[in-house]
Amino acid sequence: MTDPAPRPTTIAWFHCFAGIAGDMALGSLIDAGADVDELRALLGRIALDGWELVTEPVLRGGIAATAAIVRTRDPAGRRTHADIVELVGAAGLPDRVTERALGTFGALAEVEGALHGRPAAEVHFHEVGGHDAIIDVVGTAAALELLGVDVVTASSVATGTGTVRTAHGVLPNPPPAVTRLLRGIPAYGRETPVELTTPTGAALLATLASGFGPMPAMRVTSTGFGAGGAELPELPNCTQVVIGTTPVDPEAVGPGQPVLTLEANLDDATGEQLGHALEVLLAAGAHDAWITPVLMKKGRPGHVLSVLADPGAAGRLRRLVTDLTGSFGVRATAGERWPAARSMHEVDVEGLRIAIKAAGHRAKAEFADVVAAAEALGRPTHEVASLAEEAWRRARAGEPGPGADAPGGQGTPTSS
């Protein structure tokens, strides 16, 4: 039987030359080929009544685009962040859809909380708490999944000028929530008195995009345009998305798991800050994180913080890197990994249980358990680890291990 062909990484690049909003992002993905019936079926899992997703072909500045319109009987649209977390979390959506959607609403809650001086969990959403915004955000995450998108990137982001009317009153354009969400993202203003980039659109980019700049190298498979609400005299009011795949190594064995390596160069972080950053990033879901000492410009010693991340978690981890280190920028490299399947076991060493992580023919005793057993037994850690791993090998081979009272005290397996 031949091995399956390697699977390339699928990339979505959003071209935000006229900004981005939730409905524009969703419309562009539908225009690029996301199946509307499958999309409605996924969205139908959310416990929301009184909405309908309609798509219409329109022209914006002479460009054919898709308008994604959510018709709703939800006039208030006032929900807390906790309400939305419960709604989306209980919908039984694919894991990556749930993570991307909740990450977006989490970014919105953090910003709204900072602006209004209250904890994120207690934030009351106004415009972004309604049925239409929920469908736009979850729909965008679901459309990305239907298109098999592993990595999201974007161009620099256009914003408008003047003022906009919101639930909080008349605000400057771009609104404060948008400027906060665009922190660390390349953006520029157009002399257009329209809210080109909305908080929902900015939150989608801040959460999902792992990098910003020109269209990355890819083999283009489809493209689409998502329409804004009205025609603009000076430019096409739409967001473009380009879907494509990266080349793969023909020598690779089997499809790999898509990953992103996030990196930041640091020359002013203390050892304590770096150690704390590693702990927080690993606890937040990074596959791995590490520090590499480097010599930087002008002979200054520095460090490179590297984080191996699932593409769906890259936006959240990127913001953590910035918050934890004060770095002015984070770069990303797309790749794949082939992690070995592993399993957990327990063995008994002189009456003490030690966890074993096994992969194929290799086994490694969990060091925290080894240290505790070594202290209790008065033995060196390397000796206890060796006894535990030997007990696992004996159990795997079906050999009986010596009992607790036997010379050498190698112990027996307790589970496998």
Short mmCIF file of C-alpha atoms in Angstrom, two decimals:
data_model
loop_
_atom_site.label_atom_id
_atom_site.label_comp_id
_atom_site.label_asym_id
_atom_site.label_seq_id
_atom_site.Cartn_x
_atom_site.Cartn_y
_atom_site.Cartn_z
CA MET A 1 0.00 0.00 0.00
CA THR A 2 1.48 3.36 -1.01
CA ASP A 3 1.70 6.23 1.45
CA PRO A 4 -0.77 9.09 0.89
CA ALA A 5 0.59 12.13 -0.92
CA PRO A 6 1.71 14.98 1.33
CA ARG A 7 -0.96 17.63 1.88
CA PRO A 8 0.07 21.20 1.12
CA THR A 9 -0.70 24.02 3.51
CA THR A 10 -3.73 26.05 2.41
CA ILE A 11 -3.43 29.82 2.82
CA ALA A 12 -6.06 32.58 2.73
CA TRP A 13 -4.74 36.09 2.06
CA PHE A 14 -7.17 38.95 2.67
CA HIS A 15 -6.54 42.06 0.56
CA CYS A 16 -7.96 44.91 2.65
CA PHE A 17 -7.54 47.75 0.13
CA ALA A 18 -11.02 49.03 1.12
CA GLY A 19 -10.88 47.78 4.70
CA ILE A 20 -12.66 44.76 6.11
CA ALA A 21 -15.88 44.02 7.99
CA GLY A 22 -17.41 40.77 9.18
CA ASP A 23 -19.87 40.55 6.30
CA MET A 24 -17.15 41.46 3.78
CA ALA A 25 -14.85 38.68 5.04
CA LEU A 26 -17.71 36.17 4.98
CA GLY A 27 -18.85 37.28 1.52
CA SER A 28 -15.34 36.99 0.09
CA LEU A 29 -14.96 33.40 1.32
CA ILE A 30 -18.36 32.45 -0.11
CA ASP A 31 -17.36 34.10 -3.38
CA ALA A 32 -14.12 32.05 -3.30
CA GLY A 33 -16.05 28.78 -3.13
CA ALA A 34 -17.23 28.07 0.43
CA ASP A 35 -20.44 26.05 0.00
CA VAL A 36 -23.37 28.13 1.26
CA ASP A 37 -25.60 25.15 2.11
CA GLU A 38 -22.86 23.52 4.20
CA LEU A 39 -22.18 26.88 5.79
CA ARG A 40 -25.84 27.34 6.76
CA ALA A 41 -25.89 23.80 8.17
CA LEU A 42 -22.91 24.55 10.43
CA LEU A 43 -24.39 27.88 11.53
CA GLY A 44 -27.70 26.16 12.21
CA ARG A 45 -26.05 24.36 15.14
CA ILE A 46 -25.96 27.62 17.09
CA ALA A 47 -28.99 28.06 19.36
CA LEU A 48 -30.16 31.26 17.66
CA ASP A 49 -33.61 31.76 16.18
CA GLY A 50 -34.88 34.41 13.83
CA TRP A 51 -32.06 34.81 11.30
CA GLU A 52 -31.44 34.02 7.66
CA LEU A 53 -28.19 34.16 5.67
CA VAL A 54 -28.79 35.46 2.15
CA THR A 55 -26.14 35.88 -0.55
CA GLU A 56 -26.49 38.26 -3.48
CA PRO A 57 -24.24 38.87 -6.51
CA VAL A 58 -23.50 42.61 -6.72
CA LEU A 59 -21.08 45.01 -8.38
CA ARG A 60 -18.73 47.21 -6.39
CA GLY A 61 -16.74 49.65 -8.51
CA GLY A 62 -17.34 47.41 -11.49
CA ILE A 63 -16.04 44.29 -9.68
CA ALA A 64 -18.38 41.31 -9.30
CA ALA A 65 -18.66 40.50 -5.59
CA THR A 66 -20.85 38.56 -3.17
CA ALA A 67 -22.87 40.36 -0.52
CA ALA A 68 -23.44 38.23 2.60
CA ILE A 69 -26.60 39.58 4.24
CA VAL A 70 -27.93 38.40 7.58
CA ARG A 71 -31.63 39.12 7.91
CA THR A 72 -32.66 39.01 11.54
CA ARG A 73 -35.49 39.62 13.96
CA ASP A 74 -33.06 40.43 16.79
CA PRO A 75 -33.52 44.17 17.45
CA ALA A 76 -31.61 44.46 20.73
CA GLY A 77 -28.42 42.55 19.99
CA ARG A 78 -27.13 43.07 23.54
CA ARG A 79 -25.22 40.10 24.91
CA THR A 80 -22.26 39.68 27.24
CA HIS A 81 -19.07 38.02 26.16
CA ALA A 82 -19.96 35.13 28.49
CA ASP A 83 -23.31 34.71 26.68
CA ILE A 84 -21.56 34.36 23.33
CA VAL A 85 -18.94 31.96 24.69
CA GLU A 86 -21.77 29.75 25.96
CA LEU A 87 -23.67 29.94 22.63
CA VAL A 88 -20.69 29.11 20.44
CA GLY A 89 -19.17 26.58 22.83
CA ALA A 90 -22.41 24.59 23.01
CA ALA A 91 -22.93 24.47 19.22
CA GLY A 92 -20.82 21.37 18.59
CA LEU A 93 -18.86 23.02 15.79
CA PRO A 94 -15.51 21.69 14.51
CA ASP A 95 -12.73 22.50 16.96
CA ARG A 96 -10.93 24.95 14.69
CA VAL A 97 -14.18 26.81 13.96
CA THR A 98 -14.92 27.16 17.67
CA GLU A 99 -11.39 28.28 18.49
CA ARG A 100 -11.27 30.86 15.71
CA ALA A 101 -14.71 32.27 16.52
CA LEU A 102 -14.18 32.44 20.27
CA GLY A 103 -10.73 33.95 19.73
CA THR A 104 -12.33 36.74 17.70
CA PHE A 105 -14.97 37.49 20.31
CA GLY A 106 -12.29 37.28 23.00
CA ALA A 107 -10.27 39.96 21.21
CA LEU A 108 -13.36 42.15 20.98
CA ALA A 109 -14.12 41.64 24.67
CA GLU A 110 -10.56 42.54 25.71
CA VAL A 111 -10.67 45.77 23.74
CA GLU A 112 -14.17 46.76 24.85
CA GLY A 113 -13.24 45.98 28.44
CA ALA A 114 -10.11 48.15 28.21
CA LEU A 115 -12.07 51.00 26.66
CA HIS A 116 -14.85 50.92 29.25
CA GLY A 117 -12.89 49.85 32.32
CA ARG A 118 -14.48 46.49 33.05
CA PRO A 119 -13.41 42.80 32.95
CA ALA A 120 -13.68 41.15 29.53
CA ALA A 121 -16.16 38.51 30.79
CA GLU A 122 -18.57 41.25 31.86
CA VAL A 123 -18.43 43.26 28.64
CA HIS A 124 -21.82 43.89 27.04
CA PHE A 125 -21.60 43.80 23.26
CA HIS A 126 -23.86 46.15 21.34
CA GLU A 127 -23.47 46.01 17.56
CA VAL A 128 -21.19 42.94 17.77
CA GLY A 129 -23.55 41.08 20.10
CA GLY A 130 -26.42 40.79 17.64
CA HIS A 131 -27.41 37.82 15.52
CA ASP A 132 -25.80 39.33 12.43
CA ALA A 133 -22.39 39.80 14.04
CA ILE A 134 -22.45 36.28 15.53
CA ILE A 135 -23.30 34.82 12.13
CA ASP A 136 -20.59 36.94 10.46
CA VAL A 137 -17.86 35.84 12.89
CA VAL A 138 -18.80 32.17 13.22
CA GLY A 139 -19.65 32.08 9.51
CA THR A 140 -16.19 33.37 8.59
CA ALA A 141 -14.54 30.74 10.81
CA ALA A 142 -16.79 28.03 9.32
CA ALA A 143 -16.13 29.18 5.73
CA LEU A 144 -12.37 29.01 6.36
CA GLU A 145 -12.85 25.45 7.58
CA LEU A 146 -14.96 24.48 4.55
CA LEU A 147 -12.18 25.79 2.30
CA GLY A 148 -9.57 23.87 4.33
CA VAL A 149 -7.65 27.02 5.23
CA ASP A 150 -4.73 26.38 7.58
CA VAL A 151 -3.05 29.79 7.59
CA VAL A 152 -4.55 33.29 7.30
CA THR A 153 -2.53 36.33 6.25
CA ALA A 154 -3.55 39.81 5.14
CA SER A 155 -2.38 42.99 3.44
CA SER A 156 -2.03 46.26 5.29
CA VAL A 157 -5.48 47.50 6.29
CA ALA A 158 -7.27 50.60 4.99
CA THR A 159 -9.33 52.74 7.36
CA GLY A 160 -11.60 55.72 6.70
CA THR A 161 -11.74 59.21 8.11
CA GLY A 162 -14.26 61.57 9.74
CA THR A 163 -16.73 60.26 12.31
CA VAL A 164 -19.09 57.29 12.63
CA ARG A 165 -22.32 56.85 14.58
CA THR A 166 -22.34 53.86 16.97
CA ALA A 167 -24.25 52.57 19.99
CA HIS A 168 -21.80 54.62 22.08
CA GLY A 169 -22.58 57.80 20.14
CA VAL A 170 -20.57 59.62 17.50
CA LEU A 171 -16.96 58.41 17.45
CA PRO A 172 -13.87 59.24 15.40
CA ASN A 173 -13.25 57.10 12.32
CA PRO A 174 -11.53 54.69 12.69
CA PRO A 175 -13.26 54.01 16.04
CA PRO A 176 -11.17 53.47 19.20
CA ALA A 177 -11.94 49.72 19.21
CA VAL A 178 -10.59 49.39 15.67
CA THR A 179 -7.35 51.26 16.39
CA ARG A 180 -6.74 49.12 19.48
CA LEU A 181 -7.41 45.89 17.58
CA LEU A 182 -5.04 47.00 14.80
CA ARG A 183 -2.18 47.39 17.27
CA GLY A 184 0.90 45.81 15.67
CA ILE A 185 -0.88 45.47 12.30
CA PRO A 186 0.16 47.66 9.32
CA ALA A 187 -2.69 50.07 8.56
CA TYR A 188 -3.21 53.33 6.69
CA GLY A 189 -5.95 55.91 6.26
CA ARG A 190 -7.90 56.82 3.14
CA GLU A 191 -9.68 60.13 2.62
CA THR A 192 -12.99 58.26 2.64
CA PRO A 193 -15.68 59.36 5.14
CA VAL A 194 -16.89 55.77 5.64
CA GLU A 195 -16.11 53.17 8.29
CA LEU A 196 -14.03 50.98 6.00
CA THR A 197 -12.75 48.70 8.77
CA THR A 198 -15.17 47.74 11.54
CA PRO A 199 -14.37 46.31 14.99
CA THR A 200 -15.55 42.88 13.83
CA GLY A 201 -13.32 42.98 10.75
CA ALA A 202 -10.33 44.20 12.77
CA ALA A 203 -10.90 41.48 15.40
CA LEU A 204 -10.98 38.78 12.72
CA LEU A 205 -7.60 39.94 11.42
CA ALA A 206 -6.10 40.38 14.90
CA THR A 207 -7.15 36.84 15.83
CA LEU A 208 -6.74 34.85 12.64
CA ALA A 209 -3.92 36.46 10.68
CA SER A 210 -0.39 35.27 11.41
CA GLY A 211 1.33 37.77 9.13
CA PHE A 212 0.75 40.94 7.12
CA GLY A 213 2.14 42.20 3.84
CA PRO A 214 2.01 41.36 0.12
CA MET A 215 0.37 38.17 -1.07
CA PRO A 216 2.57 35.24 0.06
CA ALA A 217 4.05 32.75 -2.39
CA MET A 218 1.37 30.21 -3.20
CA ARG A 219 -0.29 28.26 -5.99
CA VAL A 220 -3.58 30.15 -6.33
CA THR A 221 -6.67 27.93 -6.32
CA SER A 222 -9.49 30.49 -6.02
CA THR A 223 -10.25 34.10 -5.26
CA GLY A 224 -13.32 36.02 -4.15
CA PHE A 225 -14.65 39.48 -3.33
CA GLY A 226 -16.92 40.27 -0.40
CA ALA A 227 -19.06 43.36 -0.89
CA GLY A 228 -19.43 46.23 1.53
CA GLY A 229 -22.81 47.80 2.12
CA ALA A 230 -22.77 50.52 -0.53
CA GLU A 231 -20.98 51.81 -3.61
CA LEU A 232 -18.14 54.26 -3.01
CA PRO A 233 -17.19 56.83 -5.63
CA GLU A 234 -13.44 56.56 -5.13
CA LEU A 235 -12.76 52.79 -4.88
CA PRO A 236 -14.49 49.36 -5.04
CA ASN A 237 -16.09 48.78 -1.64
CA CYS A 238 -15.08 45.16 -1.15
CA THR A 239 -12.56 42.86 0.50
CA GLN A 240 -10.65 40.37 -1.64
CA VAL A 241 -9.51 36.95 -0.51
CA VAL A 242 -7.02 34.78 -2.39
CA ILE A 243 -6.88 31.06 -1.55
CA GLY A 244 -3.84 28.99 -2.47
CA THR A 245 -1.49 26.24 -1.45
CA THR A 246 2.19 26.12 -0.62
CA PRO A 247 4.50 23.68 -2.40
CA VAL A 248 5.30 20.46 -0.54
CA ASP A 249 8.43 18.36 -0.30
CA PRO A 250 7.88 15.29 -2.52
CA GLU A 251 10.09 13.30 -0.18
CA ALA A 252 7.83 14.00 2.80
CA VAL A 253 6.11 10.92 4.18
CA GLY A 254 2.38 11.42 4.64
CA PRO A 255 0.49 14.65 5.30
CA GLY A 256 1.95 16.79 8.04
CA GLN A 257 0.18 18.86 10.67
CA PRO A 258 0.18 22.54 9.62
CA VAL A 259 2.07 24.73 12.09
CA LEU A 260 3.39 28.26 12.31
CA THR A 261 6.64 29.28 13.94
CA LEU A 262 6.20 32.71 15.51
CA GLU A 263 9.41 34.58 16.31
CA ALA A 264 10.43 37.85 17.92
CA ASN A 265 13.92 39.35 18.29
CA LEU A 266 14.45 40.74 21.79
CA ASP A 267 17.34 42.81 23.13
CA ASP A 268 15.83 44.32 26.28
CA ALA A 269 14.06 41.42 28.03
CA THR A 270 15.37 40.06 31.32
CA GLY A 271 15.88 36.38 32.01
CA GLU A 272 12.89 36.43 34.35
CA GLN A 273 10.66 37.93 31.62
CA LEU A 274 11.81 35.35 29.08
CA GLY A 275 11.21 32.45 31.46
CA HIS A 276 7.77 33.80 32.34
CA ALA A 277 6.92 34.23 28.65
CA LEU A 278 7.76 30.58 27.95
CA GLU A 279 5.55 29.39 30.82
CA VAL A 280 2.58 31.53 29.75
CA LEU A 281 2.85 30.62 26.05
CA LEU A 282 3.00 26.88 26.76
CA ALA A 283 0.06 27.14 29.18
CA ALA A 284 -1.87 29.08 26.48
CA GLY A 285 -1.64 26.20 24.01
CA ALA A 286 1.66 26.58 22.13
CA HIS A 287 2.97 23.25 20.83
CA ASP A 288 6.44 24.30 22.00
CA ALA A 289 8.36 27.46 22.86
CA TRP A 290 12.07 28.14 23.23
CA ILE A 291 14.73 30.87 23.51
CA THR A 292 17.84 31.15 21.35
CA PRO A 293 20.69 33.55 22.27
CA VAL A 294 21.87 35.67 19.30
CA LEU A 295 24.25 38.54 18.56
CA MET A 296 22.24 41.48 17.23
CA LYS A 297 23.17 44.70 15.43
CA LYS A 298 25.94 46.84 16.91
CA GLY A 299 27.20 43.77 18.75
CA ARG A 300 24.35 43.75 21.25
CA PRO A 301 23.51 40.39 22.84
CA GLY A 302 19.87 39.39 22.44
CA HIS A 303 17.45 36.50 22.22
CA VAL A 304 15.01 35.06 19.70
CA LEU A 305 11.74 33.87 21.22
CA SER A 306 10.28 31.08 19.07
CA VAL A 307 6.77 29.67 19.44
CA LEU A 308 5.46 26.62 17.57
CA ALA A 309 1.73 27.15 17.15
CA ASP A 310 -1.38 25.73 15.55
CA PRO A 311 -2.45 28.22 12.84
CA GLY A 312 -5.84 28.63 14.52
CA ALA A 313 -4.17 29.80 17.73
CA ALA A 314 -1.51 31.97 16.09
CA GLY A 315 -3.36 35.26 16.47
CA ARG A 316 -3.87 34.80 20.21
CA LEU A 317 -0.29 33.62 20.77
CA ARG A 318 1.10 36.46 18.65
CA ARG A 319 -0.66 38.98 20.88
CA LEU A 320 0.71 37.20 23.96
CA VAL A 321 4.26 37.45 22.61
CA THR A 322 3.79 41.20 22.14
CA ASP A 323 2.18 41.70 25.56
CA LEU A 324 4.72 39.57 27.44
CA THR A 325 7.88 40.92 25.82
CA GLY A 326 7.03 44.39 24.52
CA SER A 327 8.32 43.38 21.08
CA PHE A 328 7.49 45.79 18.26
CA GLY A 329 6.82 42.95 15.84
CA VAL A 330 6.32 39.20 15.42
CA ARG A 331 7.09 37.25 12.25
CA ALA A 332 5.69 33.89 11.18
CA THR A 333 6.91 30.99 9.07
CA ALA A 334 4.43 28.37 7.84
CA GLY A 335 5.42 24.72 7.97
CA GLU A 336 4.34 21.22 8.85
CA ARG A 337 5.29 18.77 11.56
CA TRP A 338 5.04 15.02 11.93
CA PRO A 339 4.64 14.36 15.67
CA ALA A 340 5.02 10.74 16.73
CA ALA A 341 1.95 9.11 18.22
CA ARG A 342 2.48 8.75 21.95
CA SER A 343 0.76 7.10 24.88
CA MET A 344 0.94 7.35 28.66
CA HIS A 345 1.57 4.43 31.01
CA GLU A 346 2.41 3.91 34.68
CA VAL A 347 4.97 1.62 36.28
CA ASP A 348 5.71 0.75 39.89
CA VAL A 349 9.19 1.27 41.27
CA GLU A 350 9.52 -0.03 44.83
CA GLY A 351 5.90 0.83 45.59
CA LEU A 352 5.98 4.27 43.94
CA ARG A 353 4.11 5.06 40.73
CA ILE A 354 5.94 6.76 37.89
CA ALA A 355 4.30 7.94 34.68
CA ILE A 356 5.91 6.89 31.39
CA LYS A 357 5.50 8.60 28.02
CA ALA A 358 6.00 6.12 25.17
CA ALA A 359 6.32 6.51 21.41
CA GLY A 360 7.19 3.47 19.31
CA HIS A 361 10.19 1.76 20.89
CA ARG A 362 11.12 4.76 23.03
CA ALA A 363 9.96 5.51 26.55
CA LYS A 364 10.75 8.34 28.93
CA ALA A 365 9.85 8.58 32.58
CA GLU A 366 8.11 11.81 33.61
CA PHE A 367 10.78 13.78 35.43
CA ALA A 368 8.52 15.21 38.14
CA ASP A 369 7.54 11.67 39.17
CA VAL A 370 11.19 10.56 38.98
CA VAL A 371 12.30 13.38 41.30
CA ALA A 372 9.57 12.59 43.84
CA ALA A 373 10.44 8.87 43.81
CA ALA A 374 14.17 9.53 44.01
CA GLU A 375 13.69 11.74 47.07
CA ALA A 376 11.46 9.14 48.75
CA LEU A 377 13.84 6.25 47.99
CA GLY A 378 17.09 8.11 48.55
CA ARG A 379 18.35 7.18 45.09
CA PRO A 380 19.79 9.25 42.21
CA THR A 381 17.25 10.46 39.67
CA HIS A 382 19.03 8.78 36.74
CA GLU A 383 18.84 5.41 38.51
CA VAL A 384 15.12 5.73 39.25
CA ALA A 385 14.42 6.80 35.66
CA SER A 386 16.36 3.81 34.36
CA LEU A 387 14.42 1.42 36.62
CA ALA A 388 11.07 2.89 35.51
CA GLU A 389 11.91 2.69 31.80
CA GLU A 390 13.22 -0.87 32.18
CA ALA A 391 9.92 -1.83 33.87
CA TRP A 392 8.05 -0.43 30.88
CA ARG A 393 10.25 -2.40 28.42
CA ARG A 394 9.68 -5.62 30.35
CA ALA A 395 5.91 -5.07 30.37
CA ARG A 396 5.95 -4.34 26.63
CA ALA A 397 7.87 -7.55 25.96
CA GLY A 398 5.52 -9.52 28.21
CA GLU A 399 8.25 -10.34 30.71
CA PRO A 400 7.47 -10.37 34.44
CA GLY A 401 9.35 -7.68 36.30
CA PRO A 402 10.97 -8.29 39.68
CA GLY A 403 8.72 -7.51 42.63
CA ALA A 404 9.16 -4.66 45.04
CA ASP A 405 11.26 -6.80 47.38
CA ALA A 406 13.46 -8.32 44.69
CA PRO A 407 17.15 -7.41 44.52
CA GLY A 408 17.55 -4.27 42.44
CA GLY A 409 13.95 -3.30 43.11
CA GLN A 410 13.07 -2.76 39.46
CA GLY A 411 9.37 -2.87 40.12
CA THR A 412 6.41 -3.81 37.95
CA PRO A 413 4.04 -2.08 35.57
CA THR A 414 0.77 -0.89 37.10
CA SER A 415 -0.98 -0.09 33.83
CA SER A 416 -0.31 0.03 30.11
#
